[in-house]
Structure formats: structure tokens, C-alpha cells
Short mmCIF file of C-alpha atoms and ligand atoms in Angstrom, two decimals:
data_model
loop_
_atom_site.label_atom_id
_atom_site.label_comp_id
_atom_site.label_asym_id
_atom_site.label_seq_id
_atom_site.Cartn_x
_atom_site.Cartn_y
_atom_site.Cartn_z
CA UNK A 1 0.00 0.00 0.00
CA UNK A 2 1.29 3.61 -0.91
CA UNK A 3 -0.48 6.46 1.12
CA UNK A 4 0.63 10.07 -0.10
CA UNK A 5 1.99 10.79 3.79
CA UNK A 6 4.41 9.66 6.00
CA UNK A 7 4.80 10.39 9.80
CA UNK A 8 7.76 13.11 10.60
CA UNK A 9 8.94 10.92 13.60
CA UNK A 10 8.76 7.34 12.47
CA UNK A 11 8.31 7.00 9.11
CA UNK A 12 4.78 4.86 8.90
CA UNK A 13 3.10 5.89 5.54
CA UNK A 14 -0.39 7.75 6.73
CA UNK A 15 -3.08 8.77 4.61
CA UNK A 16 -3.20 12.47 6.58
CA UNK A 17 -0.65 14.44 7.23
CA UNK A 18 0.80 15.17 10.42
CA UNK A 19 1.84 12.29 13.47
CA UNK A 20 0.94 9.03 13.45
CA UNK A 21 -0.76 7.89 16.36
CA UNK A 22 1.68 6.21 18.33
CA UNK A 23 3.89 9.69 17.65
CA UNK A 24 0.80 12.00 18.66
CA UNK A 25 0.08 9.97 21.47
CA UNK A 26 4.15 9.99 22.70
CA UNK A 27 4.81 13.74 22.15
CA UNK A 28 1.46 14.67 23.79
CA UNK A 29 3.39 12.61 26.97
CA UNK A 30 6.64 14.10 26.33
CA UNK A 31 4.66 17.69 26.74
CA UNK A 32 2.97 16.50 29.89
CA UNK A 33 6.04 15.78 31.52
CA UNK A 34 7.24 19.30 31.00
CA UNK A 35 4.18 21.08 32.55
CA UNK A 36 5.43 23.18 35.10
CA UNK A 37 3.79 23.53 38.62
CA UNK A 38 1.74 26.56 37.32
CA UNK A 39 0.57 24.57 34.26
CA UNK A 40 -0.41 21.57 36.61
CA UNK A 41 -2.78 23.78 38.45
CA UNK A 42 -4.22 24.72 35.58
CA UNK A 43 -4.73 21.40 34.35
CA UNK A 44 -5.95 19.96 37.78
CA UNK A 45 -8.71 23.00 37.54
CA UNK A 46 -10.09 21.89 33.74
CA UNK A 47 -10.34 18.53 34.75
CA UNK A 48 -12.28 19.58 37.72
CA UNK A 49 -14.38 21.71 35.35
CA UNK A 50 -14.67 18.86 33.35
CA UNK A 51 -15.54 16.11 35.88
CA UNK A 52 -18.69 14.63 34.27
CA UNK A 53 -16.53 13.55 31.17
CA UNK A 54 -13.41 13.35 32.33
CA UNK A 55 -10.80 14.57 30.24
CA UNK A 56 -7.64 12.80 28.78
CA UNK A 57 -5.66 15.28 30.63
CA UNK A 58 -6.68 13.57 34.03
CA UNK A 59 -3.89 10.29 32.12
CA UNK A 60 -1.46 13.22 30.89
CA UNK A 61 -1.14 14.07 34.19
CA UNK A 62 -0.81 10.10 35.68
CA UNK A 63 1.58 9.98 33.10
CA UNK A 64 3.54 12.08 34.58
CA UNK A 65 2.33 11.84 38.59
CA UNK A 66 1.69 9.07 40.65
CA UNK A 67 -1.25 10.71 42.07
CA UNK A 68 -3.44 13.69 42.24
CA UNK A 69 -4.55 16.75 43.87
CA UNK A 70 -7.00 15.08 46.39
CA UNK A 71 -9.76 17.98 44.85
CA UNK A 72 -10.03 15.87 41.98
CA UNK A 73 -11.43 12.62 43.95
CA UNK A 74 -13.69 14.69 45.77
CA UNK A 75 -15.26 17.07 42.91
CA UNK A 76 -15.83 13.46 41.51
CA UNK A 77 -17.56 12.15 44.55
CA UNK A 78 -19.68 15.39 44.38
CA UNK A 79 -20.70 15.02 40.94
CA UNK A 80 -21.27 11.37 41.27
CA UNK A 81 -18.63 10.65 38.56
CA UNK A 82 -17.55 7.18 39.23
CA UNK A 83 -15.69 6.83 35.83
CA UNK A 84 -12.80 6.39 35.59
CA UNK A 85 -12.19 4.61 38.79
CA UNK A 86 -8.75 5.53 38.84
CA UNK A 87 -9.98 9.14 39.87
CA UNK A 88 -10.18 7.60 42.97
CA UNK A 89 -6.97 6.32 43.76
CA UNK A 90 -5.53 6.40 47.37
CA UNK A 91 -8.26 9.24 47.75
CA UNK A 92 -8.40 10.29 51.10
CA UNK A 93 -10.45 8.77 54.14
CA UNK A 94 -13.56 11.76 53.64
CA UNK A 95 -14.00 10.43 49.78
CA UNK A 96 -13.56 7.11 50.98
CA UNK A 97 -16.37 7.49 53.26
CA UNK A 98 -18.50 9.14 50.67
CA UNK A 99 -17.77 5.79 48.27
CA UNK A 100 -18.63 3.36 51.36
CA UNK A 101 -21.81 5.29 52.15
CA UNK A 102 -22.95 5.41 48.51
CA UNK A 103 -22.46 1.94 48.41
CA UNK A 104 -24.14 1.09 50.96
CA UNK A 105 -27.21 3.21 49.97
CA UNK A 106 -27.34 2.66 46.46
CA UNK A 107 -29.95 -0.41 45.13
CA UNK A 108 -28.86 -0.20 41.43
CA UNK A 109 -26.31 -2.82 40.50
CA UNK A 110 -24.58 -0.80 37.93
CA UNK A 111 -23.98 1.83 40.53
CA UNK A 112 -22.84 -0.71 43.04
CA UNK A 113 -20.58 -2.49 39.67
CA UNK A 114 -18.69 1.17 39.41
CA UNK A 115 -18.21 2.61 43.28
CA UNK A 116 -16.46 -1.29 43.87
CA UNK A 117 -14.00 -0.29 41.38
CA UNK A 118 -13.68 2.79 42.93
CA UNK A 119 -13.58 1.12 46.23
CA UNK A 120 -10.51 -1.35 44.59
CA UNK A 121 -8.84 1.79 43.60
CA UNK A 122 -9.64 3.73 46.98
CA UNK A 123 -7.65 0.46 48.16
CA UNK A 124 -7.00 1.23 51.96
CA UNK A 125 -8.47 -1.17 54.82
CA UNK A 126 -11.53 0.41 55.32
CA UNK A 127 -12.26 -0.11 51.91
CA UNK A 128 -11.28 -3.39 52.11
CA UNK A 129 -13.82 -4.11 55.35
CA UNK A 130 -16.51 -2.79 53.51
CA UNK A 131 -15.94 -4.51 50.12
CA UNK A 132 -15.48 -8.15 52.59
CA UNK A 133 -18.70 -7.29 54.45
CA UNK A 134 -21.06 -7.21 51.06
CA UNK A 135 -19.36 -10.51 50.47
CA UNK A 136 -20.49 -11.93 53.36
CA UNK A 137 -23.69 -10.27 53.22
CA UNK A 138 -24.77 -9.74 49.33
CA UNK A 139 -27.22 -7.46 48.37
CA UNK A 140 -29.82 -7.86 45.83
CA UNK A 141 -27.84 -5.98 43.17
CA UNK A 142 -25.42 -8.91 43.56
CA UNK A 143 -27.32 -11.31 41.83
CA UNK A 144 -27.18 -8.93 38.33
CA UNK A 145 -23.25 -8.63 38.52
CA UNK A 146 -20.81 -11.59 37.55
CA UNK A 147 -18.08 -11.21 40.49
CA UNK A 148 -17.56 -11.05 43.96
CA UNK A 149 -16.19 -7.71 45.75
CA UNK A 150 -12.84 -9.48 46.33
CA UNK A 151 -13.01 -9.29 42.57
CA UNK A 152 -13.39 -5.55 42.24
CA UNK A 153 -10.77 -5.12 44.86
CA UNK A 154 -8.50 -6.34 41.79
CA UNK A 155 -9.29 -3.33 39.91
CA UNK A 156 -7.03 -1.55 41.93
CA UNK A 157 -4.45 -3.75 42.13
CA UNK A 158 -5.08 -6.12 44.94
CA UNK A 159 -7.63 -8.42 46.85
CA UNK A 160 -8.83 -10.00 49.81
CA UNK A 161 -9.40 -14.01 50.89
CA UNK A 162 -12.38 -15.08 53.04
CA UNK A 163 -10.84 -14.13 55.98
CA UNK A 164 -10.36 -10.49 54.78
CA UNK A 165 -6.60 -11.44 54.78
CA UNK A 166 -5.21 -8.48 51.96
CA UNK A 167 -2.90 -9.71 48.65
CA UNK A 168 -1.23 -7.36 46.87
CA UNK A 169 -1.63 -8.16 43.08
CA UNK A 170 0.21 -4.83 41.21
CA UNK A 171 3.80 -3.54 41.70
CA UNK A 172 4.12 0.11 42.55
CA UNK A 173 6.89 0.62 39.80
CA UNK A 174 6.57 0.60 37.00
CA UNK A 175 8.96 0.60 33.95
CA UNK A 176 8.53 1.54 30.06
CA UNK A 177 9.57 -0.72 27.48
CA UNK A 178 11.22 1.13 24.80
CA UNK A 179 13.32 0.93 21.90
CA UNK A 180 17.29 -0.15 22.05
CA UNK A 181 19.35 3.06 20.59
CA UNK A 182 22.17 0.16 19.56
CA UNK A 183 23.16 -3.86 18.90
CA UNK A 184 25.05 -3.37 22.33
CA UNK A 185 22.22 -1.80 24.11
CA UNK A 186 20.37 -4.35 23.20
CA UNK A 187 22.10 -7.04 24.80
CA UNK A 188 22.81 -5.70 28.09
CA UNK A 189 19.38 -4.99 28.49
CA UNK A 190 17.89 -7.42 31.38
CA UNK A 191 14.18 -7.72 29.42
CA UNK A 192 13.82 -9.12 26.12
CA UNK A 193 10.87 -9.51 24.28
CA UNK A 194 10.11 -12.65 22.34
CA UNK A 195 12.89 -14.75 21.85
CA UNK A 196 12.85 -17.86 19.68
CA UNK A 197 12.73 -21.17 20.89
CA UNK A 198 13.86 -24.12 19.19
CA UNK A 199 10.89 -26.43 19.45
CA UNK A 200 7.34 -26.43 17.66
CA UNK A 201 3.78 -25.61 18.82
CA UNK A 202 1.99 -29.04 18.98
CA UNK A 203 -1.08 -27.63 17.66
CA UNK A 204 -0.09 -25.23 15.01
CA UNK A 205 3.32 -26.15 13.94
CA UNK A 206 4.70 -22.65 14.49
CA UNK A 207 7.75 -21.76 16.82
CA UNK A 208 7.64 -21.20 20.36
CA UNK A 209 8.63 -18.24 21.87
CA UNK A 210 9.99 -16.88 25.14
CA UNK A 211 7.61 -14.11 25.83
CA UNK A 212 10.02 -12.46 28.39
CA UNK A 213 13.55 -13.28 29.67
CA UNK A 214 13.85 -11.13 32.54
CA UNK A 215 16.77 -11.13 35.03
CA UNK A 216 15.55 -10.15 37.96
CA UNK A 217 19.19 -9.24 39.15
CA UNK A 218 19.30 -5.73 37.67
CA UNK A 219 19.46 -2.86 40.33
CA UNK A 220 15.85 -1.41 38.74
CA UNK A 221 14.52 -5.19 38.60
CA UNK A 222 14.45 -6.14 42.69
CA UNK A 223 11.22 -4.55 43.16
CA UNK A 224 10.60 -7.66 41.78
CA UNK A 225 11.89 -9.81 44.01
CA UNK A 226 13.11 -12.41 41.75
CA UNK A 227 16.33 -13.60 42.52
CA UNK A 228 17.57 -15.27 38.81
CA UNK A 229 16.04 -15.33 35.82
CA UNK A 230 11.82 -15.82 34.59
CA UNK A 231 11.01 -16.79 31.33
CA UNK A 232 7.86 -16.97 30.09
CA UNK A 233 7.62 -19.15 27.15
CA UNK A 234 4.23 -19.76 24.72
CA UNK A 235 2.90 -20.30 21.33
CA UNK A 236 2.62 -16.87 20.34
CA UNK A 237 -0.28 -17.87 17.62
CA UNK A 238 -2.34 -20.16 19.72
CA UNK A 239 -2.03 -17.56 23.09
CA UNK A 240 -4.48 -15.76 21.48
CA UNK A 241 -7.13 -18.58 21.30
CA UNK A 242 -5.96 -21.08 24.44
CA UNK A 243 -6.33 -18.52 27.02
CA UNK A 244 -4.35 -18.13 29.40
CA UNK A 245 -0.90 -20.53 28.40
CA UNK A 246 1.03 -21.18 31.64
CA UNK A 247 4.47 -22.14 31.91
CA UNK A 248 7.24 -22.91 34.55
CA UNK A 249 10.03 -21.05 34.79
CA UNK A 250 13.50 -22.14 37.22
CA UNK A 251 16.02 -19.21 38.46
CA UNK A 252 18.83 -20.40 35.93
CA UNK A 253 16.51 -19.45 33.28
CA UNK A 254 15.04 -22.90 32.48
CA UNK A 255 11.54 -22.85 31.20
CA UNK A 256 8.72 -25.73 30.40
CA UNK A 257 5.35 -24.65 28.97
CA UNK A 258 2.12 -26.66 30.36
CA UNK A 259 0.23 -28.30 28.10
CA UNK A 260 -2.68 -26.21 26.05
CA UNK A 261 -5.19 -26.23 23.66
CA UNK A 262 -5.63 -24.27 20.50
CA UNK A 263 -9.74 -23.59 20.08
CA UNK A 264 -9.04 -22.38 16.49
CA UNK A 265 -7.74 -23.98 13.92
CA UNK A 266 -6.00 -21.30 12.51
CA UNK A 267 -2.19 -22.43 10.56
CA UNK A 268 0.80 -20.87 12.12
CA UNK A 269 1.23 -17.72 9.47
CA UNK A 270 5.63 -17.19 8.72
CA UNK A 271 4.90 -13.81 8.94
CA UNK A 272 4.37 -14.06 12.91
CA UNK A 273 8.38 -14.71 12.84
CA UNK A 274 8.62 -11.09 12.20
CA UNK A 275 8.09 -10.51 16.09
CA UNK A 276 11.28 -11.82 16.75
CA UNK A 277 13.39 -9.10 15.15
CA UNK A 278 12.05 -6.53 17.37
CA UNK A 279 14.26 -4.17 19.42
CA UNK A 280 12.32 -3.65 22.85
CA UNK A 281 14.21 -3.24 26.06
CA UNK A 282 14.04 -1.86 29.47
CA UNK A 283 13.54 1.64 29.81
CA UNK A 284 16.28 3.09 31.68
CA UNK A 285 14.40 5.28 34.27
CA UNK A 286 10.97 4.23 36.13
CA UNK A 287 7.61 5.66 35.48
CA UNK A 288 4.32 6.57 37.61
CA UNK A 289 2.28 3.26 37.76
CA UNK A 290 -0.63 4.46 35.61
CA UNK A 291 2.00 5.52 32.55
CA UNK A 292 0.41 2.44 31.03
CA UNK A 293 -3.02 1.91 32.20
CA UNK A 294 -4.68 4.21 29.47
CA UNK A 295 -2.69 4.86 26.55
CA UNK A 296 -2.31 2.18 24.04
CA UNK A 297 1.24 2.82 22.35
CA UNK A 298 3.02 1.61 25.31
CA UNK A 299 4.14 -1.75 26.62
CA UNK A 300 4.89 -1.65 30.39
CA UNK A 301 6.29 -3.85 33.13
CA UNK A 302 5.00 -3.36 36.32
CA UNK A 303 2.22 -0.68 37.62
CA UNK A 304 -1.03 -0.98 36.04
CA UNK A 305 -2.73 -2.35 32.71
CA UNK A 306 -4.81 -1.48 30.46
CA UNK A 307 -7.08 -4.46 30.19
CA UNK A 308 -8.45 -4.36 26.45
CA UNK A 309 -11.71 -6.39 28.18
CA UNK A 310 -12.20 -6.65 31.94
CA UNK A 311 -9.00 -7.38 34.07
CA UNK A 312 -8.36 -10.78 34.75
CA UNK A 313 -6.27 -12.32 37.13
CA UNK A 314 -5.10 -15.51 36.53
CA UNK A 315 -5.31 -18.28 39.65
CA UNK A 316 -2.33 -20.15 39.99
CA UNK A 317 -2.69 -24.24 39.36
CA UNK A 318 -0.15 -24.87 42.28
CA UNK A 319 -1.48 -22.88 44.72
CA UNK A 320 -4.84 -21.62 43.99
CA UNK A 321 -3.97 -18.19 44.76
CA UNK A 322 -4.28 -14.99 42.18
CA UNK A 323 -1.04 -14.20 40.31
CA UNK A 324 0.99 -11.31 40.39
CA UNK A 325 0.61 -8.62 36.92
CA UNK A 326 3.98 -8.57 35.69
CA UNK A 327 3.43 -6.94 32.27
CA UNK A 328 1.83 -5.98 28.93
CA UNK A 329 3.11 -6.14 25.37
CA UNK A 330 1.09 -4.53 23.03
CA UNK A 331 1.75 -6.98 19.96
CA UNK A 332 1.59 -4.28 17.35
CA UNK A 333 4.81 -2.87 18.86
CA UNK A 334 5.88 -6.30 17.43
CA UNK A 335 4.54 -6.18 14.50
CA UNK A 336 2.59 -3.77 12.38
CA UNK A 337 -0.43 -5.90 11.86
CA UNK A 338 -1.10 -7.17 14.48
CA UNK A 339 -4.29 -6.37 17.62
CA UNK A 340 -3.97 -6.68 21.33
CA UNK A 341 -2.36 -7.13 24.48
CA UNK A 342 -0.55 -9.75 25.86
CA UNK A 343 -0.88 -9.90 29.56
CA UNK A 344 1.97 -11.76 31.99
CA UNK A 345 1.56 -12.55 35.48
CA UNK A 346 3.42 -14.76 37.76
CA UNK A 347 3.40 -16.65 41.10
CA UNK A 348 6.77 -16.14 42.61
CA UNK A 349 6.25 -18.82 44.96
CA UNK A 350 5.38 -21.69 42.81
CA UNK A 351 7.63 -19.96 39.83
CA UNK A 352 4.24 -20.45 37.54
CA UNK A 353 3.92 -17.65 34.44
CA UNK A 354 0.48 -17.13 32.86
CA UNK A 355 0.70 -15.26 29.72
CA UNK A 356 -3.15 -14.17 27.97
CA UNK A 357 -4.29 -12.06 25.05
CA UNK A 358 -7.13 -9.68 24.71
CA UNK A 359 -8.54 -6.99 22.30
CA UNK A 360 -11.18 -5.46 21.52
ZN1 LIG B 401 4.96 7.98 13.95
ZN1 LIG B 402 0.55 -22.79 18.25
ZN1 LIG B 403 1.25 -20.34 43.17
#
């Protein structure tokens, strides 16, 4: 395909002229990160103005910030804005208490659906007593939803077992993955994405793939707390139709994927061994956790998703318990054609990864 434009940054042929997305999307970061404290202000005050549709301003400024002016969570909570729920989080203990009683009141399960996320976001212990008590206790709106309140708690990065016992499910840092500016950069880095294996997918023929190598050893990496090396390794056809593929990784960088099946018959396409020539690395510096919870053009490692569909927290076979969210490739970043995020999680205890697609 020939279009008549081509993006000043990166090249892609476009059929307008002017950024491509990804570009747009980066540079409209880049500018966020150099508001000054005066511009900040000013930002924090149209988003207030704006509360009932909140702005994309509100994720220029999480870009940049790991939280915000606690006036934002409570003009929300006074307009009854319960979208996104991420206005809400670690708002303080009077908005909490607005969320709890509004929970509490409210009869309508959609209403009940959103201030839970909120509630997940809110994420502090009172939040957590009241999500555990409409566990025990449902309420009629219960029946219309699909999940428990321990459920919504993951929306904000954590949950609670029937004992109200709290698990942290989300790492505070977060890191960007990002292009190598060399051949040497690229091999010092201590993430790589989708590396080639030698053996086969059973089901479609096509190669396997390692996911992620991560060494765990690097100075940014022991947030982690993973003393060696994880490697997540899957068909990276099938992943998108056996949901999630889990596989076993050992500290000397051994890995052994579980068995799966492939619910489409789709043939392995050669052009999927394009993904192996990419570039990505870790970014050198850390980012606020939300850097990749909204915009699409980034992979991240750590923080928060963006879950395409609903999140989704995989439950470890060994164990039982919910993984950890380790990260998301977007797989265009991989190659051009192709839709989605691939999601990895991990149980550091029983060294199980669980790698799953979604798009829209
Ligand atoms: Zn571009
Ligand atoms: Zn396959
Ligand atoms: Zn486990």
C-alpha cells in the first residue's frame, strides 16, 4: 500500500498528514512531563471543570504523577462521577467514606458495579472491610453482577481471601519498554521480548517463543523480588485462542510450557516470525504506575494495565492463589499488523507464568 503521507517521527506511511498515532500519542506525553507547577494547576482546575466527562488530561497528568490533587477525587464524589475509577486512587479517608456510604445506599447494580471499582482503587483497609462485608452479606444488586467484591478489589491492584486477609496483586513501579538506541544496548538490556525457541507448537506447527527473559538481578529489577532469571515461554499464535498458556520457569533461566489447547484452527502464518526481530528493552528510568493503564502505544512492566476487556487475574494451578501482573506487550509494537495485548503474570512462589491475550 502507498499512502501520499508519511509520519515526521517514524516513518509509517499515513493517509493524513501530520503524526501518526503512536507519535501523537508519545509527544502529547513528552509535553505532559514538562508542565510546570503553574501549568499543573491549571490542568488539575479543567479537569475539575470537566468532571462529568473526564478529560484525557486527568492520564497526561498520571503519566507524569503518581497521584493527584486530592480535589479531583472529591469534585468526583460530588458530581457522582464514578468513571474512571482511577480518579479515585488512594483518595483520602472523607471520599472514601463518601464511596462506602454510597455503596451502601445505592440499590442499582450498575452503581454498586462502578463505586467497587472505585472502592478497589480507593484500596486502603476500610475499603477493604466494607468490600469483605457485602461478600459476606450480598445485596440484591449482587445477583445482576458476575463477580464477587474481592473481585473488584482487583481493579485496583489487589484483593482480599475469606478471611479479609489483603494480597497485593500490582507492583508500585513501573517501567517503560522502549526501543534499544544500539546492537550493544540491546544485549545488556535485562528484558527481552520474544525470543525464539527451538521447538514447535503441537497444535499449530509454528515456533515457540519466550515471551520475556527477565533477570531479575538488575538494580531497577528487585522490586521484583526475583532472585535469577523468569522466562515466560508460549505459542505466540495459539495464546491468542488457548487462554491463558502457563508455563514454569527455574532461576537459571530454564523454562517448560504446560500443556494447552488451540480452540481455532488457525495455521501458524511465517509472517508471525517477524516478532522476533524486534528491538524492545528496558527503559532506563521508572515511570508513575498508571503511565500504562490508558494509553495504548506503550508496553509496560510493572504498575497498572490497560485491560483491552475486563482485568483478569489468573489463579495459579499450584497454589490456587491470584497471580501477580507482571506486564503488557502490546503486539503491534511487534509487529505492524497485528491487535492486542498480551498480559503476563506470575506466582513467585510456585515460579508459575500465565501469559493471555485480549482486544477489543
Ligand atoms: Zn509515527
Ligand atoms: Zn501454536
Ligand atoms: Zn502459586
Amino acid at each position: 500500500m502507498n499512502l501520499p503521507y508519511q509520519c515526521p517521527d517514524c516513518g509509517t506511511e499515513l493517509g493524513y498528514e501530520g503524526l501518526c498515532w503512536r507519535c501523537r500519542t508519545a509527544a502529547l506525553r513528552r509535553a505532559a512531563a514538562a508542565w510546570t507547577p503553574a501549568e499543573i494547576a491549571a490542568k488539575e482546575q479543567e479537569i475539575i471543570a470537566q468532571i462529568d466527562d473526564v478529560p484525557d488530561d486527568f492520564w497526561y497528568l498520571l503519566c507524569r504523577e503518581d497521584s493527584v490533587a486530592p480535589a479531583i477525587p472529591r469534585a468526583a464524589l460530588a458530581a457522582r462521577t464514578f468513571w474512571p475509577p482511577a480518579l479515585y486512587y488512594h483518595a483520602p479517608a472523607d471520599v472514601r467514606d463518601g464511596l462506602i456510604a454510597a455503596l451502601m445506599e445505592t440499590e442499582a447494580a450498575q452503581e454498586a458495579n462502578e463505586l467497587m471499582m472505585c472502592l478497589g482503587m480507593q484500596g486502603d483497609d476500610r475499603a477493604l472491610a466494607a468490600l469483605l462485608a457485602l461478600e459476606r452479606n450480598p445485596r440484591p444488586w449482587r445477583g445482576q453482577l458476575y463477580v464477587n467484591p474481592s473481585v473488584y478489589a482487583q481493579c485496583g491492584g489487589w484483593t482480599f481471601d475469606r478471611e479479609g486477609r489483603r494480597r497485593t496483586l500490582n507492583f508500585d513501579t513501573c517501567y517503560p519498554i522502549v526501543h534499544a538506541a544500539s546492537a550493544e544496548e540491546l544485549d545488556r538490556s535485562p528484558v527481552r521480548i520474544a525470543r525464539p525457541r527451538e521447538e514447535h507448537c503441537p497444535h499449530c506447527g509454528g515456533r515457540m517463543a519466550d515471551m520475556l527473559v527477565l533477570d531479575g538481578r538488575d538494580a531497577r529489577l528487585q522490586f521484583l523480588g526475583i532472585d535469577g532469571i523468569l522466562t515466560a515461554t508460549c505459542c505466540p499464535n495459539c495464546v491468542a485462542y488457548a487462554e491463558p498458556i502457563l508455563s514454569r520457569y527455574t532461576l537459571d533461566g530454564g523454562s517448560t510450557v504446560l500443556p494447552y489447547e488451540n480452540a481455532d484452527p488457525t495455521a501458524y502464518m511465517e509472517e508471525l516470525d517477524t516478532i522476533f526481530d524486534n528491538d524492545l528493552i528496558l527503559g532506563a528510568s521508572p515511570v508513575p504506575r498508571f503511565y500504562g493503564a490508558f494509553f495504548d502505544d506503550v508496553s509496560t512492566l510493572g504498575g497498572f494495565a490497560l485491560w483491552e476487556q475486563d482485568w483478569s487475574y489468573t489463579t495459579c494451578p499450584d497454589c490456587g492463589q491470584p497471580m501477580k501482573y507482571l506486564m503488557q506487550i502490546r503486539w503491534n509494537e511487534l509487529a505492524d499488523y497485528m491487535e492486542g495485548t498480551l498480559y503476563i503474570e506470575f506466582c513467585p512462589t510456585c515460579q508459575v507464568v500465565s501469559m493471555q491475550h485480549q482486544q477489543t
